[in-house]
Coordinates of C-alpha atoms and ligand atoms in Angstrom, one line a residue:
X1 CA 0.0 0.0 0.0
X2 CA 3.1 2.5 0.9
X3 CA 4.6 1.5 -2.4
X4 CA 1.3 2.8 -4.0
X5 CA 0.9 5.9 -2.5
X6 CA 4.1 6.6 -3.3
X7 CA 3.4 6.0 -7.3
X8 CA 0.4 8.0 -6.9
X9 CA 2.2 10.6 -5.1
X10 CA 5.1 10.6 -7.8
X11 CA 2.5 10.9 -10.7
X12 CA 1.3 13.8 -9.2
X13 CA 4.0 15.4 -8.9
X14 CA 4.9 14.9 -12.3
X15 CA 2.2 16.7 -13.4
X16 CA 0.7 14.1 -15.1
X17 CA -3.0 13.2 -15.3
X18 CA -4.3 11.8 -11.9
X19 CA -6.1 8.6 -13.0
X20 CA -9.9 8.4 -10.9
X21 CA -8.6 6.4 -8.2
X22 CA -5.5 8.3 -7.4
X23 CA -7.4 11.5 -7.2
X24 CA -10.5 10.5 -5.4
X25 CA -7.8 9.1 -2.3
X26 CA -5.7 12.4 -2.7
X27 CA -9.3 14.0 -2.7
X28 CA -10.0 12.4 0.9
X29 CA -6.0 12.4 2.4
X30 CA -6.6 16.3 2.1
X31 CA -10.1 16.1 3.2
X32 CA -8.9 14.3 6.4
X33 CA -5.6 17.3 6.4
X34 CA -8.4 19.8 7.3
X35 CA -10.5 17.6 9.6
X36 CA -7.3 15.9 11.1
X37 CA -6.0 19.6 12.1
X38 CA -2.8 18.7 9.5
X39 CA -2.6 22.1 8.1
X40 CA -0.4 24.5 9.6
X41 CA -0.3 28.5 8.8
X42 CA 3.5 29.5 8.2
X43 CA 4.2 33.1 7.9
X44 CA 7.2 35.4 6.1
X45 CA 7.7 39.0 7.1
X46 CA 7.4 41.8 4.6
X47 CA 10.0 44.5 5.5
X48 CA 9.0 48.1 5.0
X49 CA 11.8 49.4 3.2
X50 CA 11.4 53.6 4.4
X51 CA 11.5 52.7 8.3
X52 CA 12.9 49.2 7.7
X53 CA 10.5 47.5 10.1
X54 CA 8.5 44.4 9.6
X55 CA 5.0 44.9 10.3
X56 CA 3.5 43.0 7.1
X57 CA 3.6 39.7 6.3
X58 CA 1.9 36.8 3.4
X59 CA 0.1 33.7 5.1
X60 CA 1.4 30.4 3.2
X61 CA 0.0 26.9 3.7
X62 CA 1.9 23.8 4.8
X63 CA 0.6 20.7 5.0
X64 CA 2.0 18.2 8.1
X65 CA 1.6 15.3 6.3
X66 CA 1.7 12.0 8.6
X67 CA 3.7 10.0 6.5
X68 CA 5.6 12.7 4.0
X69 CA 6.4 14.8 6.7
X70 CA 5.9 19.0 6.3
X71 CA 4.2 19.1 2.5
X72 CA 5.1 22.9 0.5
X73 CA 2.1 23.8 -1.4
X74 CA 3.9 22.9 -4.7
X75 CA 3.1 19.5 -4.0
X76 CA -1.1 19.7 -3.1
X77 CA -1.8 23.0 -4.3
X78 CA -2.3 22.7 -7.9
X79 CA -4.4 19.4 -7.5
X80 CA -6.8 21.3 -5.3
X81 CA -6.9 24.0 -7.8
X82 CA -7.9 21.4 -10.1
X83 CA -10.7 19.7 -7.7
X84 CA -12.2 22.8 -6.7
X85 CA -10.9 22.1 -3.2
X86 CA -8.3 24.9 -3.1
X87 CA -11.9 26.4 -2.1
X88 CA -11.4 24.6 1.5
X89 CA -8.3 25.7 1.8
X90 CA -8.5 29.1 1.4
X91 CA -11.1 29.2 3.8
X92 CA -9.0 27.5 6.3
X93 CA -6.1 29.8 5.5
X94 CA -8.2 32.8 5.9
X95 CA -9.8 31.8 9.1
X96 CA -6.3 30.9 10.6
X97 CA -5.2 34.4 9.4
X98 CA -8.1 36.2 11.2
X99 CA -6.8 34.2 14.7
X100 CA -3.3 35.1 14.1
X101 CA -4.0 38.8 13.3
X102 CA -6.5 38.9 16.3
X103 CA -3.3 37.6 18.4
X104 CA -0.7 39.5 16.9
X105 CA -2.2 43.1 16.0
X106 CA -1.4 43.9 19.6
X107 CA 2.3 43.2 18.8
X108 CA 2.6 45.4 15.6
X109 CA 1.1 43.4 13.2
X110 CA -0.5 45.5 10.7
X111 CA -1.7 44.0 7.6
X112 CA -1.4 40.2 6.7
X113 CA -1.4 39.0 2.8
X114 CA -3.2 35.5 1.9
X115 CA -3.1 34.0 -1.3
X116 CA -6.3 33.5 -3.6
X117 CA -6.8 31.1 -6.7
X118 CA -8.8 31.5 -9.6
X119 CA -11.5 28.9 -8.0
X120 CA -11.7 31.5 -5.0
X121 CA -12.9 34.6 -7.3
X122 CA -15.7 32.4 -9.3
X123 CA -16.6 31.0 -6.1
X124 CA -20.0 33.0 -5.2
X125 CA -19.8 32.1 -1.4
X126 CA -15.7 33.5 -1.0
X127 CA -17.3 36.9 0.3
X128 CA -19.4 35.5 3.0
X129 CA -16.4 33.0 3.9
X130 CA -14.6 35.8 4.6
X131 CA -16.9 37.8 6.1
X132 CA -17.9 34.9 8.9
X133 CA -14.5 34.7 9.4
X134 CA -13.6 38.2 9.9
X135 CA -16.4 38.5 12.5
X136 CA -16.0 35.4 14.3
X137 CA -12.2 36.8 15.1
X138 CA -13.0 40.7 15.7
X139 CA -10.8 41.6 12.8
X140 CA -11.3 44.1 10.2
X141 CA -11.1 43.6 6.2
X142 CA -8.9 47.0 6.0
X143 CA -6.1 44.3 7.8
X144 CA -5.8 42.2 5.4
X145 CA -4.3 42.1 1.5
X146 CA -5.7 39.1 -0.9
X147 CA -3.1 38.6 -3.3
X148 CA -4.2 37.4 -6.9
X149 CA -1.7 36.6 -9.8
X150 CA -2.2 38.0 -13.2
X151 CA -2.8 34.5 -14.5
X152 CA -5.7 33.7 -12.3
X153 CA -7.7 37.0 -13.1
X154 CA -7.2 36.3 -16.9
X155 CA -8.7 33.0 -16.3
X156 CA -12.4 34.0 -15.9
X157 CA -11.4 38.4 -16.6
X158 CA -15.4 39.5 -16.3
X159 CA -16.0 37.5 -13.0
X160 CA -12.7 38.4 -11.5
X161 CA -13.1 41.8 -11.7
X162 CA -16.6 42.0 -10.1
X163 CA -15.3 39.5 -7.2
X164 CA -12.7 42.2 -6.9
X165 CA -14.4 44.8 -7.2
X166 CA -16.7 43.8 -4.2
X167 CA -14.0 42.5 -2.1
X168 CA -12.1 46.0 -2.5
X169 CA -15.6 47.2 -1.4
X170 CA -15.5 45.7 1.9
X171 CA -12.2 47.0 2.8
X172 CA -9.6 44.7 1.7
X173 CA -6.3 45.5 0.1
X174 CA -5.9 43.6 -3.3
X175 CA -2.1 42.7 -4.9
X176 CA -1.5 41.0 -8.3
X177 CA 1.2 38.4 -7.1
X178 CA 3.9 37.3 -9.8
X179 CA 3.5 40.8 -11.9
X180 CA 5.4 40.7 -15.2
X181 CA 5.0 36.9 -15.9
X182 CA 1.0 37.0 -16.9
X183 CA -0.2 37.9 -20.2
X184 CA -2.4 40.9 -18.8
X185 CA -2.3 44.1 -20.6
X186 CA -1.9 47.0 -18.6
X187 CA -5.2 49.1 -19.9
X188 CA -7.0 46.3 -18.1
X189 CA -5.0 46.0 -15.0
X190 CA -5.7 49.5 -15.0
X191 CA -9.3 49.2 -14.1
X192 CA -8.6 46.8 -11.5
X193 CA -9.4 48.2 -7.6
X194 CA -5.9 47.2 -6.8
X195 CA -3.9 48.8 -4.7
X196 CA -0.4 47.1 -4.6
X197 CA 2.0 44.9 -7.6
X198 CA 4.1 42.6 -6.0
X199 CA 7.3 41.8 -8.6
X200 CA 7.8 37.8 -9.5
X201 CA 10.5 36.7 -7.9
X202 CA 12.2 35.2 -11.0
X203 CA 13.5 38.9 -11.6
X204 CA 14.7 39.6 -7.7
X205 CA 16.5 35.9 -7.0
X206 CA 19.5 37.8 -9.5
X207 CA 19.3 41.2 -9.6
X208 CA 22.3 41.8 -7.8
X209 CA 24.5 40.1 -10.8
X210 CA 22.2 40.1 -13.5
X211 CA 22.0 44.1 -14.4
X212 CA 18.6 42.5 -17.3
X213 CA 17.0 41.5 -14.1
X214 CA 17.5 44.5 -11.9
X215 CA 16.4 46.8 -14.9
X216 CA 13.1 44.8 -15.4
X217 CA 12.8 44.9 -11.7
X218 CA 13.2 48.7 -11.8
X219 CA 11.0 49.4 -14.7
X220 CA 8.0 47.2 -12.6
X221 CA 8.9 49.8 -9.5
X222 CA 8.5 52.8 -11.2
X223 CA 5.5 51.7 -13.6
X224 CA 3.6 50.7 -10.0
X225 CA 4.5 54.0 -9.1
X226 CA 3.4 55.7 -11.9
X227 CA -0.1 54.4 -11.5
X228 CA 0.1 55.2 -7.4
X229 CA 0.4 51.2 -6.5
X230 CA 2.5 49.9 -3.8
X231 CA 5.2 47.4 -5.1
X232 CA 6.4 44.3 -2.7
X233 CA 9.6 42.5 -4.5
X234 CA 10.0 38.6 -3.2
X235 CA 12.6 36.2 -3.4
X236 CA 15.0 39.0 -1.9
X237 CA 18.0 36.4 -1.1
X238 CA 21.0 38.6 -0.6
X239 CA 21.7 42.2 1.1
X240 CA 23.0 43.3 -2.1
X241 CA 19.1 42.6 -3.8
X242 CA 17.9 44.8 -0.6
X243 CA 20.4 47.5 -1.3
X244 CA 19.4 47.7 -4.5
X245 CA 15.7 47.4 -4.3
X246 CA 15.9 50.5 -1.6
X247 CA 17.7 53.1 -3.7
X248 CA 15.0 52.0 -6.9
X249 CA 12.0 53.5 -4.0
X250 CA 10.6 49.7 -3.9
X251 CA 8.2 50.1 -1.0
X252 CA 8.4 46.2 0.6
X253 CA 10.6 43.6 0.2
X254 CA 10.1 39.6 1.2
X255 CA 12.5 36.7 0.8
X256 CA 15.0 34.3 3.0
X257 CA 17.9 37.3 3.2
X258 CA 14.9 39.1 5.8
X259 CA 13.4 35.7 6.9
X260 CA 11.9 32.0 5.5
X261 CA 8.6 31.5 5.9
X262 CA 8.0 30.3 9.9
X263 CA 5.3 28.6 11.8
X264 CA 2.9 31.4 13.1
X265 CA 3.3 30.4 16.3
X266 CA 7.0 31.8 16.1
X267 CA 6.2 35.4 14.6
X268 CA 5.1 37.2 17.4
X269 CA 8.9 36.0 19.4
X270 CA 10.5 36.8 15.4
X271 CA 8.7 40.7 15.2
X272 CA 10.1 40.9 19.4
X273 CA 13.6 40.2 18.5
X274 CA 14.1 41.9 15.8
X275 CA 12.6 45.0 17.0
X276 CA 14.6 44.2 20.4
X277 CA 17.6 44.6 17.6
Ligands
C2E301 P1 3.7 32.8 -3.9 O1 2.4 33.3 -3.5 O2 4.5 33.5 -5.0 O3 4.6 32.8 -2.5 C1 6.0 33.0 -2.4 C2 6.8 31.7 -2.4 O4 8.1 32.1 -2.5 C3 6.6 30.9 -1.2 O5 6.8 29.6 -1.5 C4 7.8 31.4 -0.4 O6 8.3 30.4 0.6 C5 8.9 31.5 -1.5 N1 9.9 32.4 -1.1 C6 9.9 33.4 -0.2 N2 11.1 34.1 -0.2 C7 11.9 33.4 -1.1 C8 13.3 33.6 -1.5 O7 14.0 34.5 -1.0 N3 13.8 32.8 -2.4 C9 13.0 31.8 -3.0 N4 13.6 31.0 -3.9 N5 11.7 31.6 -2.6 C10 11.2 32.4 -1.7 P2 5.7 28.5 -0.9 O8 5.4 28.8 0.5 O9 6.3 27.1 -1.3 O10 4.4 28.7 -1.8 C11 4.4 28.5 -3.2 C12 3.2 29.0 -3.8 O11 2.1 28.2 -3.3 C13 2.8 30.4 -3.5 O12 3.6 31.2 -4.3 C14 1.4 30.4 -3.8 O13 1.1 30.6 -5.2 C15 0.9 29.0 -3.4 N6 0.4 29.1 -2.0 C16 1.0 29.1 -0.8 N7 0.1 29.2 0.2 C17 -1.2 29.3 -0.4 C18 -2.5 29.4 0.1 O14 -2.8 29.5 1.3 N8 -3.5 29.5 -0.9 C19 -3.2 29.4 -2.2 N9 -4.2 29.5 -3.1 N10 -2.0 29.3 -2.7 C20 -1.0 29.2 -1.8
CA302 CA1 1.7 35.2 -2.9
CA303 CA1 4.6 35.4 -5.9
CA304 CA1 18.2 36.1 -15.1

């Protein structure tokens, strides 16, 4: 049985087609992951790059598997998207994100970012989710950014923008994650309620040595500027990246050279020490 649920596993990862079987037991392992309290909330601090504190941070999922140990969403993620169950997990994300900013507000937490999939923004019940979730927790909207990536809106454009639209309504902060590797055109982007561009990390990881890189990265910055967004670069590695990403005016910066992600049961003791110095 170990042997095939390792096969299964491996086809998955692959990328291959899921035969029936293997995706109806994936399909109830990750049922059981939410039921079986196996998620776990990790966090990664955002540094604000004009005061240089860390009062922001993005919400990703891991999954404590029992048998293949702490799961990265690379490996359930994109079958979920597929089954419609990334539905679940957003909500789970999201409610765990209203507890920690309900804990950690207190402690300088100020806005926290979680991810959404195209499955989210045609879902019609995502703005009620969220809106049990943000009252069962005392939290406001205004505290959290939902960050969408260019290829998910231009899935379903029409429905995206309304979703958005109505979520921006309620007080939330929108982000286009992984700007500059969708196929969006800008005129539409344009009329978009967002409010911040977060740069793919595929341009930061070598900026500091690859001068293509760091001019793409500085076109993004100032384009985001130009139409009054805020603009977050990840998969800042080195203190070189940083350097450079503060003299372009970037406004936020994420990746391991600040910190890796970290169970959110470690961020309020992370945000102490660092501000302790
Ligand atoms: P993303 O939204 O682009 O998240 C950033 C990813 O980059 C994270 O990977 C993070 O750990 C990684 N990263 C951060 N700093 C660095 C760095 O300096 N260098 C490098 N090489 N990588 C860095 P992670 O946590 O494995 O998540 C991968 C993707 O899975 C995310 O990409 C996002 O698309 C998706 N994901 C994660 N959590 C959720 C979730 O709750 N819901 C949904 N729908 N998707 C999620
Ligand atoms: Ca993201
Ligand atoms: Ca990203
Ligand atoms: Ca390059």
């Amino acid at each position: 049985a170990a042997k095939r649920q390792r096969r299964e596993w491996l086809a998955y990862d692959a990328g291959q087609a899921v035969d029936t079987g293997s995706a109806l037991s994936l399909l109830s392992e990750l049922r059981g992951a939410v039921v079986g309290g196996q998620l776990r909330l990790f966090l990664q601090p955002k540094l604000d790059l004009r005061h240089g504190e860390a009062c922001s941070a993005e919400a990703l999922l891991r999954w404590q598997h029992p048998q293949r140990g702490l799961l990265a969403p690379a490996h359930f993620i994109p079958f979920a998207e597929q089954t419609g169950f990334v539905r679940q997990l957003t909500q789970w994300v999201f409610d765990a994100s209203c507890r920690c900013m309900a804990a950690l507000a207190g402690q300088g937490l100020s806005m926290l970012s979680v991810n959404l999939s195209t499955r989210d923004l045609v879902d019609a019940q995502l703005i009620g989710r969220l809106q049990a979730s943000l009252q069962a927790h005392g939290v406001a909207a205004s505290a959290f950014c939902l960050e969408i990536t260019e290829s998910a809106i231009m899935d379903e454009p029409q429905r995206a923008q309304a979703t958005l639209a109505r979520l921006s309504a309620m007080g939330f902060r929108l982000s286009i994650d992984d700007f500059g590797t969708g196929h969006s055109s800008l005129a539409y982007l344009q009329q978009l309620p967002v409010h911040q561009l977060k740069v793919d990390k595929s341009f930061v990881l070598e900026m500091d040595t690859d001068p293509n890189d760091a001019k793409i990265v500085r076109t993004i910055v100032e384009l985001a500027h130009g139409l009054a967004l805020e603009v977050v670069a990840e998969g800042v590695e080195s203190a070189a990246a940083l350097a450079q990403l503060a003299a372009m005016g970037c406004d936020k910066a994420q990746g391991y050279h600040i910190a890796r992600p970290m169970p959110s049961e470690d961020f309020g003791a992370w945000m102490a020490a660092r501000r302790a110095g």
